[in-house]
GROMACS .gro file of C-alpha atoms in nm:
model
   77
    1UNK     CA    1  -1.630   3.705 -25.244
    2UNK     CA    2  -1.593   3.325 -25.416
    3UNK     CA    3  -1.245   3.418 -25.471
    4UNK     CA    4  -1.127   3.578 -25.168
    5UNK     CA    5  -1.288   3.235 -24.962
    6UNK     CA    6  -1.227   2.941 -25.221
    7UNK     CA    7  -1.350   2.696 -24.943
    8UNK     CA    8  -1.667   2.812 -24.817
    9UNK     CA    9  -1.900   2.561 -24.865
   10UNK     CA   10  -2.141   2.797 -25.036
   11UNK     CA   11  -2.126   3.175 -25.169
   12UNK     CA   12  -2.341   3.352 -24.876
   13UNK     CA   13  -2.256   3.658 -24.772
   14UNK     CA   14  -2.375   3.622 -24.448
   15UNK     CA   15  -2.135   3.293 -24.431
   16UNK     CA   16  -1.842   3.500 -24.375
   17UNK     CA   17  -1.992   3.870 -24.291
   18UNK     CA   18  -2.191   3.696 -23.916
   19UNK     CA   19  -1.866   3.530 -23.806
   20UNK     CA   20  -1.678   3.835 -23.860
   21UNK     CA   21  -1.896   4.090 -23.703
   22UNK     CA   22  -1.874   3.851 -23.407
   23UNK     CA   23  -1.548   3.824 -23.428
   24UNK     CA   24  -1.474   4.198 -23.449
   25UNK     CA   25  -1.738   4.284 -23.171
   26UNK     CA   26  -1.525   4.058 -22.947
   27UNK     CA   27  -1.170   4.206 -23.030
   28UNK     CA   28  -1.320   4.574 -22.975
   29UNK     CA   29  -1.408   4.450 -22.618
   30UNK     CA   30  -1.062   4.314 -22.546
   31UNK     CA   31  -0.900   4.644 -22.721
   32UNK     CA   32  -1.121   4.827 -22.477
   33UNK     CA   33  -1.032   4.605 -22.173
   34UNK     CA   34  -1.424   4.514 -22.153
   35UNK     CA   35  -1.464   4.174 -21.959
   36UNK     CA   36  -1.469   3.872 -22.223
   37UNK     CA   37  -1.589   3.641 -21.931
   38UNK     CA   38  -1.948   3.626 -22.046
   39UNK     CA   39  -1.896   3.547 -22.423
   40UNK     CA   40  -1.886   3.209 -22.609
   41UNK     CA   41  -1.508   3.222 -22.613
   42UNK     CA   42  -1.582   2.828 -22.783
   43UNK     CA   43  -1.775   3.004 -23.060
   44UNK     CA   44  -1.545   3.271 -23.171
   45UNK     CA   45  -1.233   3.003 -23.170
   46UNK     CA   46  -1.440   2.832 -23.433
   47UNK     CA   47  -1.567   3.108 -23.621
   48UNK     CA   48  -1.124   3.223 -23.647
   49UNK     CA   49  -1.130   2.886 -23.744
   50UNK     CA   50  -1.417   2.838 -23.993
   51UNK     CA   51  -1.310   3.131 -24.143
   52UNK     CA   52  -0.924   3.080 -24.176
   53UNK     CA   53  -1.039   2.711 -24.324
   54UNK     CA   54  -1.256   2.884 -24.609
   55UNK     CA   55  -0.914   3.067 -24.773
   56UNK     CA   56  -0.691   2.819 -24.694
   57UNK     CA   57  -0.715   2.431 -24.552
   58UNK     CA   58  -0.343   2.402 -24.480
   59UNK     CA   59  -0.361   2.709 -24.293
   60UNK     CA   60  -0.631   2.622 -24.047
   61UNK     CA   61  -0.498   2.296 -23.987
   62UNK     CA   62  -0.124   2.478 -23.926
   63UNK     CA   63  -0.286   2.747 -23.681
   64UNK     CA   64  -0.481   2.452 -23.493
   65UNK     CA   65  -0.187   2.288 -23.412
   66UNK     CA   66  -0.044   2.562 -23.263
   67UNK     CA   67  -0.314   2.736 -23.087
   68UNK     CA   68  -0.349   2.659 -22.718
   69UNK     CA   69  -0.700   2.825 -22.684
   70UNK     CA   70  -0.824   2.428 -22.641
   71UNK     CA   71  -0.597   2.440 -22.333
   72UNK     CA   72  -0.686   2.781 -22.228
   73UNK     CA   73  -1.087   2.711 -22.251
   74UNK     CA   74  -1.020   2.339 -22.090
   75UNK     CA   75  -0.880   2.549 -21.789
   76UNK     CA   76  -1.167   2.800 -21.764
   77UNK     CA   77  -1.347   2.829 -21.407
   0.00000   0.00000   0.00000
């Protein structure tokens, strides 16, 4: 686990394991064209991010500046 995310800021399992389960919970909904309306859309950007920052700070900060889901979520009714 400490190798596979060099970054997180301690060796908890359930540091990576809760955002992921969120994470995967949310793309089975959109696989299954379930309504994402009602979810923290906010809290699973920054558990991609958290995540993607704990193997690699480069690539967080490279996927940040090209995500529009800032944009998309500034938009949102």
């Amino acid at each position: 686990m400490a190798r596979a995310f060099p970054n997180a800021p301690r060796r908890a399992l359930t540091l990576v394991e809760d955002p992921v389960k969120r994470l995967h919970k949310l793309r089975n909904r959109i696989a299954h064209h379930e309504g994402i309306w009602d979810q923290n859309l906010a809290g699973r950007r920054d558990d991609m991010h958290n995540l993607l920052a704990y193997l690699d700070h480069d690539a967080a900060a490279w996927v940040a500046s090209c995500s529009r889901i800032n944009t998309v979520l500034s938009q949102r009714p």
